[in-house]
XYZ file of C-alpha atoms in Angstrom:
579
model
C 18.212 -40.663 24.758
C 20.546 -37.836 26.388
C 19.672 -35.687 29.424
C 21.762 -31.663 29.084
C 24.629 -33.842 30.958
C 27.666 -34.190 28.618
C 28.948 -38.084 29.258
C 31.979 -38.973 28.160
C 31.529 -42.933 25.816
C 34.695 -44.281 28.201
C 32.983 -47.716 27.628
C 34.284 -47.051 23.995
C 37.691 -47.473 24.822
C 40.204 -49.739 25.789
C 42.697 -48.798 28.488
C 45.668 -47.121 27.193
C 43.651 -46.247 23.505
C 43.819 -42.670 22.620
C 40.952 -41.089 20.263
C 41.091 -42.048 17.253
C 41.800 -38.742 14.666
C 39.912 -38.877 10.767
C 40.961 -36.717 8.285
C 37.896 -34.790 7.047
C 36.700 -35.401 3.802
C 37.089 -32.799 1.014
C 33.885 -32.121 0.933
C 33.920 -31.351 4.705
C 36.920 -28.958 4.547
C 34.676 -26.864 1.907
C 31.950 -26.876 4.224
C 34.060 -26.631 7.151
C 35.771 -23.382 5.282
C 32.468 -21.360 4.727
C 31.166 -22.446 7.910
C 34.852 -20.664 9.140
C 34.116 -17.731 6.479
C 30.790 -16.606 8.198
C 31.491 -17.116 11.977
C 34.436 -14.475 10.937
C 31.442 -12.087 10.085
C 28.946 -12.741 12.189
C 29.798 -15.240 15.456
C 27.356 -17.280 14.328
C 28.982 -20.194 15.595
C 28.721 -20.282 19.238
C 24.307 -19.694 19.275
C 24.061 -21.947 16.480
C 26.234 -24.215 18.186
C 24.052 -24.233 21.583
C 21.220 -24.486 19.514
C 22.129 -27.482 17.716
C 22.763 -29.402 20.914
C 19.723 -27.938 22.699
C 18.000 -31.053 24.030
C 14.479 -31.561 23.946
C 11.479 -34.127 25.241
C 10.265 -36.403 23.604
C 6.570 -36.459 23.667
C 3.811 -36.676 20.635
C 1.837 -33.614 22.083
C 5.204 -31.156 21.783
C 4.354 -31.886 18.071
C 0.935 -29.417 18.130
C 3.599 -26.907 18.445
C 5.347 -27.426 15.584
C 1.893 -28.507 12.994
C 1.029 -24.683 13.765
C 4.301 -23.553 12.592
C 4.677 -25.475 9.974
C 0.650 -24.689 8.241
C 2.265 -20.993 9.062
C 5.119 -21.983 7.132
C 3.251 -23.173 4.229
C 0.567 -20.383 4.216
C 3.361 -18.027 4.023
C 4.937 -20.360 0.937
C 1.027 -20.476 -0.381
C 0.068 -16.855 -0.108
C 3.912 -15.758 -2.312
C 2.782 -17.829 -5.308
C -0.816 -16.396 -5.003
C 0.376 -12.541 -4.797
C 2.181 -13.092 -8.789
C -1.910 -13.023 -10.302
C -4.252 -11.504 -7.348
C -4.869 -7.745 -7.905
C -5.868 -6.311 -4.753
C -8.500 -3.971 -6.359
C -12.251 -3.146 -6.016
C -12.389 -1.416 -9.488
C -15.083 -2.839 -11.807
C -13.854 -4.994 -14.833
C -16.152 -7.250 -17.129
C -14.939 -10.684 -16.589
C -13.478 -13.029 -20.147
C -11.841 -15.558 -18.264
C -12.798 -19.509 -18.774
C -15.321 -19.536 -16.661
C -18.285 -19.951 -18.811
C -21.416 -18.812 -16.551
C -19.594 -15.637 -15.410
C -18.590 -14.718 -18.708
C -20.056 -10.962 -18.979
C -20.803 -10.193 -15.575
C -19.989 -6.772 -13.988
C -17.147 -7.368 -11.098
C -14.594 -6.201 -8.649
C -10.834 -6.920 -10.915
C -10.134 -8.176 -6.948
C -12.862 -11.139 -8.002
C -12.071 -11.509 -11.419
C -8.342 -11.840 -10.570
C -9.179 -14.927 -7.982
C -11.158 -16.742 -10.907
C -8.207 -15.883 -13.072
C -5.699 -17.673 -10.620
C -8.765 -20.745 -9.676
C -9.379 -21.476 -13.628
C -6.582 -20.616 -15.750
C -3.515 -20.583 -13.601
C -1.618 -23.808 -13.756
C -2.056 -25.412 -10.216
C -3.779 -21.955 -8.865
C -6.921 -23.884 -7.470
C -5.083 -26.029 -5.942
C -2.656 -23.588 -4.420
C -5.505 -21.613 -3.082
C -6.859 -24.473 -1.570
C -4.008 -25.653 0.398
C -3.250 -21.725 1.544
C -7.403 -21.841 2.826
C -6.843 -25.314 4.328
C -3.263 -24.237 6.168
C -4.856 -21.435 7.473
C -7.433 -23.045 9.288
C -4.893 -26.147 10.100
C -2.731 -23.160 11.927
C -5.714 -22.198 13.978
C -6.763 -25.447 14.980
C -3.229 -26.488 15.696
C -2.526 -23.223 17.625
C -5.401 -23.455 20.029
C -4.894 -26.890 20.423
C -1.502 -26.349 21.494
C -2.855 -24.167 23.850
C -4.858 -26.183 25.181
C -2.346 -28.493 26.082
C -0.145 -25.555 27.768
C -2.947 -24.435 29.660
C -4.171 -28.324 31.509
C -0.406 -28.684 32.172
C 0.632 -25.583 33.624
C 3.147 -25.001 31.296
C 2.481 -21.481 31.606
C 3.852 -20.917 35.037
C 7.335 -19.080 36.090
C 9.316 -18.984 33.864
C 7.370 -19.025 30.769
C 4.539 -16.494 31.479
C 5.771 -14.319 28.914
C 5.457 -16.837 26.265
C 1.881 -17.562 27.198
C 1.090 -13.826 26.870
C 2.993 -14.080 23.659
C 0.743 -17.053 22.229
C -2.212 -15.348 23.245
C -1.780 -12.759 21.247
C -0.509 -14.910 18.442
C -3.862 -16.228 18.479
C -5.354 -13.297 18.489
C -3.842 -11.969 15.160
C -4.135 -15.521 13.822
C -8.003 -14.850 13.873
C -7.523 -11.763 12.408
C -5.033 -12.389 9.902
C -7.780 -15.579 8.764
C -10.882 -12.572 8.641
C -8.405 -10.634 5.848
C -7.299 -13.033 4.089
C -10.730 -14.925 3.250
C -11.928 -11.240 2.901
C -9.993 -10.140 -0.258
C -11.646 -12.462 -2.845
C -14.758 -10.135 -2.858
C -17.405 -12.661 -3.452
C -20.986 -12.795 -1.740
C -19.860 -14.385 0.847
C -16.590 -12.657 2.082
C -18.791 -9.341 0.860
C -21.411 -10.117 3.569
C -18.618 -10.666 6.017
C -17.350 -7.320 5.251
C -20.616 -5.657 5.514
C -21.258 -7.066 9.063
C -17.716 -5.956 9.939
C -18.745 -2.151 8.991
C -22.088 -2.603 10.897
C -20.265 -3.880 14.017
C -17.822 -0.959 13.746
C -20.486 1.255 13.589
C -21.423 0.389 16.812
C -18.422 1.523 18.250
C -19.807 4.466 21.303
C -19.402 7.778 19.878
C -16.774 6.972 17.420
C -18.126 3.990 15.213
C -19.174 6.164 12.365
C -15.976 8.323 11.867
C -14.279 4.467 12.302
C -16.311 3.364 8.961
C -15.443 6.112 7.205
C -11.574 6.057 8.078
C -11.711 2.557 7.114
C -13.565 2.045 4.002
C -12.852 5.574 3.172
C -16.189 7.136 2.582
C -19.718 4.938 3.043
C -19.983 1.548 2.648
C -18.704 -0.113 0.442
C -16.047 2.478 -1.199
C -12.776 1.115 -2.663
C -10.325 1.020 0.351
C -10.849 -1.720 2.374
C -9.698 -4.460 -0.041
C -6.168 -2.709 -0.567
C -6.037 -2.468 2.919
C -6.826 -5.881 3.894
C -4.492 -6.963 1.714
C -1.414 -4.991 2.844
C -2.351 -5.974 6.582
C -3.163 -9.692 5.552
C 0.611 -10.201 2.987
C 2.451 -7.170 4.840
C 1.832 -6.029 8.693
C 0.068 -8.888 10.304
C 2.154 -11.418 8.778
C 5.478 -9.253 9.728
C 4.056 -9.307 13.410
C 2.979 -13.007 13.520
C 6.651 -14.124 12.382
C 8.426 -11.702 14.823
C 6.078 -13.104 17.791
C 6.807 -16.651 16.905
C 10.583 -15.842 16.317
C 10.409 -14.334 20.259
C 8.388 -18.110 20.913
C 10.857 -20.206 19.817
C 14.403 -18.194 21.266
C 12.581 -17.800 24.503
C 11.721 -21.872 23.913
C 15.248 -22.522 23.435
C 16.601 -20.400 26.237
C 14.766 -21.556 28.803
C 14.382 -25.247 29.679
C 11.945 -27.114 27.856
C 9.215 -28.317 29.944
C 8.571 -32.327 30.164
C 6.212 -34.195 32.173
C 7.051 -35.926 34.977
C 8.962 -39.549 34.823
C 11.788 -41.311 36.498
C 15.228 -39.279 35.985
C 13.141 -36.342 35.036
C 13.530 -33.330 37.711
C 13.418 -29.263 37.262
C 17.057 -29.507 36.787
C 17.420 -31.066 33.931
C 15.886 -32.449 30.494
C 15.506 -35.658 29.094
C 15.537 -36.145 25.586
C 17.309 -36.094 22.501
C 19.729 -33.142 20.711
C 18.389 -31.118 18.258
C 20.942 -32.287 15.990
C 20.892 -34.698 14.236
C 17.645 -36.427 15.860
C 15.340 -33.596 15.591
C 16.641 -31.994 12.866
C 15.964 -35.077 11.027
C 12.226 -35.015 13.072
C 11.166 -31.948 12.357
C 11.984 -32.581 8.210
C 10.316 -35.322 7.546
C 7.158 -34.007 9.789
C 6.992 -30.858 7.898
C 6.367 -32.813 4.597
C 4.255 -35.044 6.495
C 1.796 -31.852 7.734
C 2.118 -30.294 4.064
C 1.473 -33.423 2.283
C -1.574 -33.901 4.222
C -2.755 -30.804 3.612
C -2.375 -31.067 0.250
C -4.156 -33.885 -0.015
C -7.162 -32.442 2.065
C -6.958 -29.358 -0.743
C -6.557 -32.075 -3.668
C -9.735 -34.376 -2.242
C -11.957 -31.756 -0.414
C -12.971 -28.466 -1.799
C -13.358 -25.451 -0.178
C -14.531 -21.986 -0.313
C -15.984 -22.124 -3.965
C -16.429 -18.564 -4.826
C -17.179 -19.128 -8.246
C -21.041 -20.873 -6.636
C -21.035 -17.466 -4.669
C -20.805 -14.559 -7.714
C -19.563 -11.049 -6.924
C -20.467 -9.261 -3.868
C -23.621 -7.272 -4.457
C -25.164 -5.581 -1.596
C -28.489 -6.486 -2.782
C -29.062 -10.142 -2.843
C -29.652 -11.373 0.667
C -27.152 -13.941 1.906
C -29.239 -15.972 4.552
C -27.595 -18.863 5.542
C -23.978 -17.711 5.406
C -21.781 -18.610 8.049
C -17.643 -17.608 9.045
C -14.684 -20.074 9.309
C -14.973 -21.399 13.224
C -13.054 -19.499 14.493
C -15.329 -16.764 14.059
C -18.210 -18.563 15.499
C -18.237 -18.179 18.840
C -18.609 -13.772 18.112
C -21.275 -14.415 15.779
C -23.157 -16.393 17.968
C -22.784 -14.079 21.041
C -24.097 -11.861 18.631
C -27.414 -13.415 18.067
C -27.839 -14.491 21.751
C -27.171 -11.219 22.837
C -30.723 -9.620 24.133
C -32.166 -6.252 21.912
C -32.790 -4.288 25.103
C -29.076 -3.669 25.188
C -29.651 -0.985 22.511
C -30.489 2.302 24.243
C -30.096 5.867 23.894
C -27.922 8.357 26.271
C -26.895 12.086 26.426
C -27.901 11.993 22.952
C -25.987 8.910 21.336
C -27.079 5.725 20.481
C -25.251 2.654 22.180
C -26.126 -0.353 20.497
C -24.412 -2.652 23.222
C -25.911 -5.826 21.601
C -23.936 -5.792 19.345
C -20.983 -3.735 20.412
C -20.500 -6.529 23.129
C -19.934 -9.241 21.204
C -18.739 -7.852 18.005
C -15.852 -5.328 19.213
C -15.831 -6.417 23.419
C -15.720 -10.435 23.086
C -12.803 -11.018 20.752
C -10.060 -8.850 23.034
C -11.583 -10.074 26.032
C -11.332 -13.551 25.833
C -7.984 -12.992 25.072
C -7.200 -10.314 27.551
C -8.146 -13.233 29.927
C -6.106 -16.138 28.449
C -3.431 -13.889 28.365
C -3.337 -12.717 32.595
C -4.328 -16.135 33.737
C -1.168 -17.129 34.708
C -0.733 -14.393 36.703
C -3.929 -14.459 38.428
C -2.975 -17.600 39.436
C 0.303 -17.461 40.833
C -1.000 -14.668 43.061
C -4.029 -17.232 44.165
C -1.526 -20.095 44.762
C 1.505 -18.305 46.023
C 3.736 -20.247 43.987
C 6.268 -18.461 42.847
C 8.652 -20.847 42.153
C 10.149 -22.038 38.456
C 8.249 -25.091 37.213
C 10.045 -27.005 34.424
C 8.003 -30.565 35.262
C 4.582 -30.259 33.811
C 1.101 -30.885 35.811
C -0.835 -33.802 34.941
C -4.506 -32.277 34.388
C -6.219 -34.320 37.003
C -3.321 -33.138 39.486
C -5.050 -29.217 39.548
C -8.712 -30.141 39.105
C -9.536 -26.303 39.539
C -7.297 -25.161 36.499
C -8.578 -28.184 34.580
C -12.277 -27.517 35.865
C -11.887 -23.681 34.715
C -10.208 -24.364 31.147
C -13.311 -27.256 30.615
C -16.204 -24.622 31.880
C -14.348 -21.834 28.807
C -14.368 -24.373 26.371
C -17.778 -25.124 26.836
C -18.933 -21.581 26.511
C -16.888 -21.482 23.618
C -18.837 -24.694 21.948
C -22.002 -22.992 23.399
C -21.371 -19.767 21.018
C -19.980 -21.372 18.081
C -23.563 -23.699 17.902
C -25.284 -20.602 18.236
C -24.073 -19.382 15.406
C -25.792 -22.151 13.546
C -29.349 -21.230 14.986
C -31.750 -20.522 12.108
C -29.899 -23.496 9.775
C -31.091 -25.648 12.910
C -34.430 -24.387 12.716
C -34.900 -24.855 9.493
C -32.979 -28.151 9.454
C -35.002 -29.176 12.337
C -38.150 -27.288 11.647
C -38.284 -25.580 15.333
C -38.675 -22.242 16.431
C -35.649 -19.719 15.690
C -36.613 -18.319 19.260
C -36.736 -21.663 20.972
C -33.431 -22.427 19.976
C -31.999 -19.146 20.875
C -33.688 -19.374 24.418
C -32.079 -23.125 24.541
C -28.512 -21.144 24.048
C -28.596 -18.385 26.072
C -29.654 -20.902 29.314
C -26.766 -22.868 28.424
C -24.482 -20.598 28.071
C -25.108 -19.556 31.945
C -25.722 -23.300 33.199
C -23.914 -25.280 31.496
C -20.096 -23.940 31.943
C -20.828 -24.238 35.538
C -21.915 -27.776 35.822
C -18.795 -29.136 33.072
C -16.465 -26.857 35.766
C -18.299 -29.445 38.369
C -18.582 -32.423 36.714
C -14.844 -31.925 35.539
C -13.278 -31.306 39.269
C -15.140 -34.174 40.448
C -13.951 -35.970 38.003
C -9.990 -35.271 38.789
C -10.391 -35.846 42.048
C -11.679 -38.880 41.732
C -8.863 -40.283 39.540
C -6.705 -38.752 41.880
C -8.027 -40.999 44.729
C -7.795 -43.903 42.824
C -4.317 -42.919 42.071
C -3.817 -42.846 45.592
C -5.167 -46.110 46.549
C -3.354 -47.778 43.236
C -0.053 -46.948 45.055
C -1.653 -47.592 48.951
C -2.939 -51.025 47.497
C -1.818 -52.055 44.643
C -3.725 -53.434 41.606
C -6.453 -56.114 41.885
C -5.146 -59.503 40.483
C -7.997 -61.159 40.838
C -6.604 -64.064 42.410
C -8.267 -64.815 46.028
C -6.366 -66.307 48.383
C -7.818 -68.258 51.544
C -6.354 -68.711 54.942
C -6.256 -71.415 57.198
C -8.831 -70.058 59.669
C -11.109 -69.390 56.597
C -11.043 -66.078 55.914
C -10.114 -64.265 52.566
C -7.561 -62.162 50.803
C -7.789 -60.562 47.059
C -3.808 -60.537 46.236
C -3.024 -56.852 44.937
C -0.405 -56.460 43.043
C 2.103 -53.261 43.086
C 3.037 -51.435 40.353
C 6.293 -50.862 39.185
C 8.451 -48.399 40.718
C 8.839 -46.018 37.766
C 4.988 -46.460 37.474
C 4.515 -45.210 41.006
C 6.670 -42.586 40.815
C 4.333 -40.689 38.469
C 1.175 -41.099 40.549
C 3.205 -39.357 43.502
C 5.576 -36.926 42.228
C 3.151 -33.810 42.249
C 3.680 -31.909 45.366
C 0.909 -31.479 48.262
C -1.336 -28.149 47.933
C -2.978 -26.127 50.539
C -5.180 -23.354 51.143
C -3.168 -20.312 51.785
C -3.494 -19.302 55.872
C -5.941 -15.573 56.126
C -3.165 -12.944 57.883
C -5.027 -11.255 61.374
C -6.297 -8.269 59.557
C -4.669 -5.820 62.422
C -0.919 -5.813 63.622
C 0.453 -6.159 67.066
C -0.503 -2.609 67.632
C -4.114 -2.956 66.995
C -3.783 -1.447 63.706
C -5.678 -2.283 60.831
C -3.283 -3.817 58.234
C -4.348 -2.077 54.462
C -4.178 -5.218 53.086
C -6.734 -7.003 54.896
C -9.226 -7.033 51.943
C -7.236 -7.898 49.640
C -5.781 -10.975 51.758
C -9.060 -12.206 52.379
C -10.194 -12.127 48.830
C -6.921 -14.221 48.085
C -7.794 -16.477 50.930
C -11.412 -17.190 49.583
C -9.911 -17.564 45.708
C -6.983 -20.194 47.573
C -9.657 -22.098 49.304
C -11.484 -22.148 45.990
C -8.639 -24.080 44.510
C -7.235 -26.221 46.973
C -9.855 -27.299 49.742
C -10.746 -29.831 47.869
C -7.185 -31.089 47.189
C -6.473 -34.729 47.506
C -2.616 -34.655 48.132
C 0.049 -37.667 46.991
C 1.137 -40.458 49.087
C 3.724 -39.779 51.167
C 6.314 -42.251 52.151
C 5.187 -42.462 55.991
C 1.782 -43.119 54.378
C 2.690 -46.198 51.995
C 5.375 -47.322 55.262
C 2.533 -47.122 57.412
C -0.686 -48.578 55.184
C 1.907 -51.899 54.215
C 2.906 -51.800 57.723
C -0.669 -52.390 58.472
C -1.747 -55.183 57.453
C -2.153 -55.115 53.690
C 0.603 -57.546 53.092
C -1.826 -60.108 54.226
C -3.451 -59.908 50.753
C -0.012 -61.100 49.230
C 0.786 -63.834 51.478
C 0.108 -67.167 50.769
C -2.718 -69.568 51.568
C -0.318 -71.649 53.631
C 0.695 -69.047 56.124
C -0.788 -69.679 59.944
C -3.822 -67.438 61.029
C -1.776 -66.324 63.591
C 0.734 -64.620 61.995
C -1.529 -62.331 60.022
C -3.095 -61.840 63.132
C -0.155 -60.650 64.880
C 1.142 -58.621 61.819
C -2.795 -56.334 62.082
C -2.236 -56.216 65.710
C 1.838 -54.750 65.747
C 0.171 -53.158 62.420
C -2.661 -51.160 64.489
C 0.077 -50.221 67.392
């Protein structure tokens, strides 16, 4: 393990030894020469060079990261072999392929050209499979990633940019998913469609001149798969690998964040060189995340659209349901109340289900993405972090990211409604009453539950280094009384329970100046006074070295001392203790 510190192997050496010189191999002067040849052209040598001995942390959760680059990686690899057969075309063909009970049927050549590729293209099926699985590994992996920025604070100065930057990676990741499981034109991506034109329809003023600039005339017309396609293999996909290209050269400029340990400060990083450690790494897991997902698409199938037929407008699909990550705007959509829909100057606004359908998706986002901001104006930190937060340490933040989570789970069930009614033979209406409580209550009560929660382990993390750890041996004076013998931790083990710095409200400025003048700002101040005593009246700050001076200073060395030791003494030690 290396920290960015270049150290010099003198230990190697005997006094008076120079370096020892090896001619390069022939092999090495080849590679040497066209490694010469293109630094010439292009300078190449001094970034890659930094690059290569870029050092980074060594932790397992850096690695959600790289799984969502890599199931980008391999939907990218995927989706090339798929474009050679898929015609992205809603013209009607009469499908001949293998496929025995479809033989004869009326369908888009965009369907037929799917079952082509599923049935009688070598490995097709299982090609598709592992581009659907990748997809939705990418997702996962992405907003678990996330996740993991967000509870420790990796987000603050300097890397608030790259937040904004993964949030809308995220974003387009969702869309990029709605395309691409779009274009096979079965019943099922069909009916996704069709709810997509009804929610743009519900656009104010606008929604109907949307539909038909979209799909080019009415519902269904012939445009939309051609353009789904070119945004799912062309624009979005351009946009996704130019946002994570700016993710990873901002990652390598800056620092790399690490969490907190002995040796590890905001002024350097502890870890190991890109090459040849994580060079080697970051091979062998990128065969480990494709062979897994390969072996999800070889054991576990998925999206069947053969069991689904060709989209038809008539047959009614009830019972469908979107990928996951779509859940959570399909179930705002059914909790959403019908009273929304009203009428004014003339127009319709159909509000329940503009709201969730058009207003939900950006906004969530739109919210991820300024967080960091709002906070460092709430906190008045603006400082550069570099040492990560353990969650517990900011029981607000963690408190806040718990309560969004839960609305999140509290829309994606939703979604499910009438297959739980019918599962559970209850009332559709029961269950969507049931929802739209929780969605109000419970977020609220998890934010609770979850700060109470943090604080507590941070008082226990507090009395851990104050105390010690029971042993559970009990020790007995001479003048009878008894002792439970704590133990301490070890140093480096302490160091990590106290390291986060102490937090306080932020003090409310007199809202007039020395003149009797009202200051302009006073209303703002005092909303970012109420918002700082939100986060940090609560706060339960580290030990600080007077306190664990003055609570072993006090007596609790008694607990350590041995049976044999006079009554006296420990008397003594609480009374200088107490004075």
């Amino acid at each position: 393990m290396t920290t960015t510190a270049n150290q010099r192997p003198a230990d190697a050496l005997r006094t008076g030894d120079g370096p020892r010189h090896v001619a390069p191999s022939a092999g090495a002067k080849k590679i040497g020469g066209l490694a010469g040849w293109v630094d010439d052209r292009t300078g190449a040598a001094k970034p890659v060079g930094y690059l290569m001995k870029k050092v980074f942390p060594d932790h397992w959760s850096f690695m959600l990261g790289e799984i969502a680059m890599y199931s980008m990686i391999i939907c990218l690899i995927t989706g090339a072999f798929l474009t050679f057969w898929f015609i992205p075309s809603a013209g009607h063909t009469i499908y001949d392929g293998s496929y025995v009970p479809l033989r004869g049927v009326q369908m888009s050549e965009a369907y037929a050209s799917t079952l082509h590729i599923s049935f009688d293209i070598k490995g097709g099926l299982i090609i598709r499979q592992i581009h659907h699985w990748a997809a939705l590994m990418f997702i996962v992996a992405l907003t678990v990633h996330m996740f993991r920025v967000f509870f420790t604070g990796a987000f603050r100065k300097p890397r608030e940019l790259n937040w904004v930057i993964g949030s809308v990676l995220a974003l387009l990741a969702i869309i990029e998913g709605f395309a691409g499981y779009s274009l096979p034109d079965d019943l099922l991506s069909g009916t996704g469609i069709r709810a997509m034109a009804g929610f743009v329809q519900t656009a104010p003023v606008i929604g109907s001149y949307l539909v038909y600039g979209i799909f080019g005339g009415p519902f269904p017309g012939e445009m939309i798969i051609p353009c789904l396609y070119s945004a799912h293999v062309l624009l979005i996909p351009a946009i996704l690998i130019g946002l994570f290209t700016a993710h990873i050269a901002l990652v390598a400029l800056q620092k790399h964040t690490q969490f907190p340990g002995p040796g590890r400060t905001n002024d350097n990083v502890v870890g190991y060189p890109v090459m040849p450690v994580y060079a080697a790494k970051a091979g062998g897991f990128f065969f480990i995340v494709f062979g897994v997902i390969a072996l999800m698409a070889a054991l576990v199938q998925i999206n069947p659209i053969w069991g689904y037929g060709p989209y038809d407008p008539s047959p009614v699909t009830a019972g469908s349901q979107p990928d996951w990550y779509m859940g959570f705007a399909d179930g705002a959509l059914r909790l959403l109340p019908g009273w929304l829909e009203f009428s004014f100057l003339g127009f319709t606004l159909s509000l329940n289900i503009a709201l969730g359908a058009l207003v939900l998706l950006p906004l969530v986002y739109t919210v991820l993405g300024v967080y960091p901001f709002v906070e460092r104006w709430v906190t008045g930190d603006d400082r550069e972090h570099h040492l990560l937060d353990r969650p517990r340490n900011a029981p607000v933040r963690t408190g806040i990211g718990m309560a969004g989570i839960t609305a999140y789970t509290v829309f994606m069930f939703a979604a499910g409604n009438d297959i739980m009614a019918i599962k559970l033979g209850m009332s559709i209406n029961d269950i969507t009453w049931f929802f739209r409580i929780a969605l109000f209550v419970a977020p609220p009560i998890v934010f609770w539950v979850t700060k109470r929660v943090c604080l507590s382990l941070q008082r226990r993390d507090r009395d851990t280094v104050l105390h010690g750890r029971e042993s559970g041996t009990i020790i007995r004076t001479p003048d009878g009384r008894f002792f439970e013998r704590h133990e301490a931790g070890l140093p480096e083990d302490q160091w990590i329970l106290v390291q986060h710095e102490a937090v306080a409200p932020l003090e409310l400025e007199p809202e007039v100046d020395e003149h009797g003048v009202a200051r302009p700002a006073a209303r703002k101040d005092r909303m970012r006074a109420r918002l700082s005593r939100f986060y940090f009246q609560d706060a339960v700050n580290p030990v600080t070295p007077a306190e664990l001076a003055a609570a072993h200073h006090h007596g609790h060395e008694t607990e350590a001392i041995e049976g044999s030791q006079a009554a006296g003494e420990i008397e003594s030690a609480e009374t200088a203790g107490r004075h």
